[in-house]
XYZ file of C-alpha atoms in Angstrom:
223
model
C -24.158 -43.488 -31.901
C -24.095 -40.420 -29.387
C -27.136 -38.539 -29.243
C -26.434 -34.745 -29.707
C -28.610 -31.649 -29.925
C -28.094 -27.883 -29.026
C -31.226 -27.976 -27.139
C -31.382 -29.573 -23.634
C -35.454 -30.424 -23.796
C -34.590 -31.692 -27.368
C -32.083 -33.911 -26.072
C -33.930 -35.173 -23.317
C -36.734 -35.781 -25.486
C -34.280 -38.028 -28.114
C -32.991 -40.015 -24.783
C -36.482 -40.693 -23.744
C -37.541 -42.005 -27.126
C -34.452 -44.116 -27.519
C -34.899 -45.537 -23.776
C -38.570 -46.144 -24.634
C -37.940 -47.915 -27.785
C -35.503 -50.175 -25.516
C -38.598 -51.143 -23.504
C -41.326 -51.259 -26.160
C -39.223 -53.517 -28.523
C -38.529 -56.144 -25.747
C -34.968 -55.459 -25.471
C -35.514 -54.598 -21.956
C -38.506 -56.652 -20.945
C -40.834 -56.127 -17.933
C -39.153 -56.944 -14.958
C -35.737 -56.652 -16.089
C -33.164 -53.896 -14.759
C -31.998 -51.434 -17.267
C -28.178 -50.304 -17.485
C -26.855 -48.365 -14.556
C -26.840 -44.187 -15.016
C -22.977 -44.352 -15.774
C -23.613 -47.448 -18.206
C -26.539 -45.486 -20.206
C -24.286 -42.332 -20.207
C -21.719 -44.278 -22.130
C -24.125 -46.104 -24.307
C -26.088 -42.916 -25.526
C -23.210 -40.436 -25.173
C -24.898 -37.671 -23.235
C -24.586 -36.028 -19.947
C -25.394 -37.912 -16.662
C -27.999 -34.868 -15.894
C -29.613 -35.734 -19.400
C -30.004 -39.374 -18.619
C -31.153 -38.881 -15.090
C -33.856 -36.475 -16.318
C -35.029 -38.986 -18.920
C -35.229 -41.981 -16.658
C -37.419 -39.619 -14.007
C -39.597 -38.803 -16.862
C -40.313 -42.498 -18.017
C -40.880 -43.223 -14.576
C -43.230 -40.479 -13.829
C -45.202 -42.142 -16.826
C -45.299 -45.371 -15.338
C -42.486 -47.121 -17.484
C -39.889 -47.489 -15.249
C -39.526 -48.172 -11.232
C -36.723 -46.266 -9.619
C -35.803 -48.410 -6.799
C -33.002 -46.705 -4.306
C -29.789 -48.792 -3.650
C -31.478 -51.651 -5.965
C -31.667 -49.870 -9.865
C -34.138 -48.875 -11.869
C -36.840 -51.689 -13.370
C -39.038 -51.883 -16.295
C -42.871 -51.584 -14.991
C -44.669 -51.649 -18.338
C -44.027 -51.386 -21.775
C -46.261 -48.201 -22.564
C -47.502 -45.302 -20.636
C -51.076 -46.374 -20.783
C -49.923 -49.705 -19.545
C -48.145 -48.110 -16.626
C -51.312 -46.252 -15.648
C -53.407 -49.421 -15.834
C -50.867 -51.175 -13.884
C -50.920 -48.606 -11.320
C -54.660 -48.175 -11.273
C -55.643 -51.654 -11.213
C -52.885 -53.476 -9.194
C -55.081 -53.844 -6.173
C -58.286 -54.521 -8.052
C -60.391 -57.727 -7.380
C -59.126 -60.833 -9.075
C -62.400 -61.544 -10.385
C -63.039 -58.221 -12.157
C -59.527 -58.815 -13.750
C -60.860 -61.953 -14.950
C -64.029 -60.670 -16.222
C -62.325 -57.836 -18.498
C -60.044 -60.304 -19.897
C -62.918 -62.727 -20.532
C -64.675 -60.088 -22.257
C -62.030 -58.919 -24.435
C -60.468 -62.439 -25.091
C -64.061 -63.666 -26.142
C -64.415 -60.861 -28.779
C -61.004 -61.289 -29.990
C -61.563 -65.162 -30.546
C -64.868 -64.260 -32.174
C -63.055 -62.199 -34.588
C -60.104 -64.648 -34.986
C -62.400 -67.408 -36.240
C -63.831 -65.273 -38.960
C -60.385 -63.403 -39.748
C -57.659 -65.926 -39.301
C -55.032 -66.590 -42.086
C -53.064 -69.574 -42.671
C -50.243 -67.831 -41.151
C -51.977 -67.024 -37.964
C -53.082 -70.739 -37.870
C -49.339 -72.044 -38.269
C -48.408 -69.249 -35.252
C -51.073 -70.610 -33.055
C -50.372 -73.981 -33.537
C -46.674 -73.029 -32.607
C -47.270 -71.359 -29.506
C -50.017 -73.978 -28.372
C -46.904 -76.696 -28.758
C -44.604 -74.220 -26.937
C -47.784 -74.019 -24.343
C -47.764 -77.402 -23.667
C -43.963 -77.869 -23.387
C -43.743 -74.980 -20.913
C -46.357 -77.215 -18.687
C -44.313 -80.319 -19.063
C -41.341 -78.492 -18.121
C -42.944 -77.669 -14.494
C -41.432 -74.094 -14.657
C -44.350 -71.786 -13.748
C -42.552 -68.590 -15.077
C -41.906 -70.113 -18.344
C -45.612 -71.686 -18.629
C -46.880 -68.014 -17.707
C -44.956 -66.303 -20.620
C -45.811 -69.059 -22.906
C -49.759 -69.115 -22.062
C -49.681 -65.153 -22.669
C -48.152 -65.342 -25.780
C -50.812 -67.822 -27.299
C -53.591 -65.552 -25.787
C -51.737 -62.502 -27.631
C -51.635 -64.328 -30.923
C -55.468 -65.076 -30.631
C -55.894 -61.562 -30.282
C -53.656 -60.696 -32.932
C -55.420 -63.195 -35.290
C -58.763 -61.029 -34.892
C -57.270 -58.297 -37.015
C -57.938 -55.386 -35.084
C -55.148 -52.850 -34.394
C -57.177 -51.153 -31.406
C -58.269 -54.573 -29.691
C -54.677 -55.542 -29.932
C -53.168 -52.530 -28.692
C -55.440 -52.597 -25.780
C -54.534 -56.283 -24.901
C -51.041 -55.516 -25.113
C -51.414 -52.475 -22.532
C -53.274 -54.758 -20.581
C -50.748 -57.642 -20.788
C -48.900 -56.657 -17.776
C -51.727 -56.484 -15.401
C -52.897 -59.876 -16.893
C -49.577 -61.609 -16.358
C -49.512 -60.540 -12.854
C -52.879 -61.929 -12.427
C -52.065 -65.126 -14.224
C -48.677 -65.407 -12.339
C -50.368 -65.242 -9.130
C -53.016 -67.751 -10.055
C -50.538 -70.226 -11.336
C -48.646 -70.075 -8.074
C -45.152 -71.726 -8.107
C -46.515 -75.388 -8.670
C -48.021 -76.813 -11.606
C -50.487 -79.289 -10.751
C -52.505 -81.825 -13.094
C -55.924 -80.505 -11.956
C -55.052 -76.839 -12.876
C -54.065 -77.765 -16.569
C -56.150 -76.086 -19.039
C -56.465 -77.496 -22.812
C -56.405 -74.848 -25.168
C -56.677 -77.184 -28.256
C -60.492 -76.683 -28.539
C -60.102 -73.083 -28.906
C -57.387 -73.340 -31.625
C -59.587 -75.744 -33.236
C -62.561 -73.845 -33.476
C -60.481 -70.629 -34.747
C -59.459 -73.162 -37.404
C -62.765 -74.155 -38.299
C -64.171 -70.576 -38.434
C -66.645 -71.290 -35.489
C -66.890 -68.086 -34.076
C -69.656 -69.191 -31.221
C -67.476 -72.199 -29.972
C -64.137 -69.932 -30.058
C -65.819 -67.031 -27.950
C -67.318 -69.656 -25.551
C -63.878 -71.315 -25.165
C -62.137 -67.936 -24.503
C -64.597 -66.645 -22.377
C -64.572 -69.374 -19.818
C -60.671 -69.794 -19.279
C -60.274 -67.208 -16.735
C -63.478 -68.057 -14.572
C -61.842 -71.811 -14.701
C -58.435 -70.497 -13.291
C -60.259 -68.990 -10.302
C -62.046 -72.015 -9.588
C -65.465 -71.647 -11.291
C -68.377 -69.704 -10.749
């Protein structure tokens, strides 16, 4: 429905909220191009200047990337994610791996202690999807499946703050994983995540933490 308001600032805020919801809900995934300005005008029922101001605000906050002559693309899923992406985009890959190792190890330990039957069913399904993606030979499909599994492990920890922080780091971790995997999936680079999921299932916190901690460094070729 068209957005209406007697005050320009309130109207812009409404449009910003609407666009942000499209991003955070996954309707416009990271890397995708959002509708053109005329399309947004028609979709939202507001003036062109209102749409332009809202898009610029989200670009300033790091969620959108305005590329002249190409369009506007989703850069991150939240303001914090956008800040982190800009701040750490050029960071040493090993430092990103260390941060990922710390977060995922803590999450896996908690998941082994707190996981529910529903969590285990989700982990089993995502592990199977990850293996199917690997078998397809499609690198981008595998990256998405691998990230989904790791995010589910974090979710199984049932710590909202940890989940939100990991989600905000997700775009950065995804970029790192994409660069590490490359364009070709080779047998020697395959990592079995079955042991991690089984440790969580058994409630073996130490093994779960150890398994999760080691994966980023194996990807980097070991220490």
